[in-house]
GROMACS .gro file of C-alpha atoms in nm:
model
   73
    1MET     CA    1   0.001  -0.006   0.002
    2ASN     CA    2   0.131   0.339  -0.072
    3CYS     CA    3   0.014   0.703   0.061
    4SER     CA    4  -0.239   0.745  -0.160
    5GLU     CA    5  -0.402   0.429  -0.082
    6ALA     CA    6  -0.375   0.480   0.286
    7GLU     CA    7  -0.479   0.799   0.219
    8ALA     CA    8  -0.787   0.667  -0.011
    9ARG     CA    9  -0.949   0.456   0.337
   10LEU     CA   10  -0.839   0.692   0.597
   11ASN     CA   11  -1.164   0.785   0.686
   12GLU     CA   12  -1.274   0.442   0.663
   13PHE     CA   13  -1.021   0.363   0.895
   14VAL     CA   14  -1.094   0.633   1.145
   15ASP     CA   15  -1.483   0.516   1.129
   16ARG     CA   16  -1.407   0.166   1.148
   17GLU     CA   17  -1.607   0.075   0.838
   18LEU     CA   18  -1.311  -0.143   0.660
   19SER     CA   19  -1.288  -0.529   0.671
   20GLU     CA   20  -1.024  -0.674   0.920
   21ALA     CA   21  -0.833  -0.749   0.564
   22GLU     CA   22  -0.831  -0.380   0.475
   23VAL     CA   23  -0.739  -0.240   0.866
   24ILE     CA   24  -0.463  -0.444   0.865
   25GLU     CA   25  -0.323  -0.354   0.556
   26VAL     CA   26  -0.398   0.022   0.638
   27GLN     CA   27  -0.243  -0.022   0.994
   28HIS     CA   28   0.081  -0.161   0.827
   29HIS     CA   29   0.094   0.153   0.642
   30LEU     CA   30   0.094   0.354   0.905
   31ASP     CA   31   0.333   0.221   1.136
   32SER     CA   32   0.624   0.221   0.845
   33CYS     CA   33   0.491   0.596   0.743
   34PRO     CA   34   0.540   0.905   0.998
   35PRO     CA   35   0.339   1.115   0.764
   36CYS     CA   36   0.027   0.903   0.712
   37LEU     CA   37   0.058   0.851   1.090
   38ARG     CA   38   0.066   1.224   1.215
   39ARG     CA   39  -0.270   1.246   0.921
   40TYR     CA   40  -0.440   0.969   1.108
   41ARG     CA   41  -0.383   1.099   1.409
   42PHE     CA   42  -0.519   1.466   1.367
   43GLU     CA   43  -0.790   1.309   1.190
   44SER     CA   44  -0.867   1.134   1.461
   45HIS     CA   45  -0.815   1.416   1.740
   46LEU     CA   46  -1.032   1.629   1.535
   47ARG     CA   47  -1.327   1.397   1.518
   48ARG     CA   48  -1.306   1.308   1.873
   49VAL     CA   49  -1.281   1.709   1.920
   50VAL     CA   50  -1.590   1.772   1.730
   51ARG     CA   51  -1.781   1.459   1.879
   52LEU     CA   52  -1.721   1.628   2.239
   53ALA     CA   53  -1.830   2.007   2.098
   54CYS     CA   54  -2.128   1.836   1.944
   55SER     CA   55  -2.329   1.695   2.247
   56GLU     CA   56  -2.635   1.829   2.103
   57MET     CA   57  -2.861   1.605   1.944
   58ALA     CA   58  -3.066   1.738   1.622
   59PRO     CA   59  -3.468   1.695   1.639
   60ASP     CA   60  -3.647   1.444   1.615
   61SER     CA   61  -3.798   1.554   1.253
   62LEU     CA   62  -3.455   1.665   1.132
   63ARG     CA   63  -3.307   1.326   1.194
   64ALA     CA   64  -3.578   1.140   1.059
   65ARG     CA   65  -3.602   1.358   0.720
   66ILE     CA   66  -3.197   1.325   0.696
   67LEU     CA   67  -3.281   0.900   0.733
   68ASP     CA   68  -3.536   0.917   0.470
   69GLU     CA   69  -3.317   1.088   0.168
   70ARG     CA   70  -3.053   0.849   0.252
   71LEU     CA   71  -3.281   0.548   0.171
   72HIS     CA   72  -3.356   0.735  -0.117
   73ILE     CA   73  -3.011   0.744  -0.271
   0.00000   0.00000   0.00000
């Protein structure tokens, strides 16, 4: 795996949406590539900060509308 491939999978890696084999592949790349590891750490930290800052839930009507739109895509 090269840096471009790792970058393309980084969001899914952070979100834990990859298969076990893909996780191993991305993790192996991160273990051997300091620039990609820094990017992963940044993305992971940013998501934690956003999650903590966004503790208020959206209204039920908005959540229902978003879910409905996702089903029709």
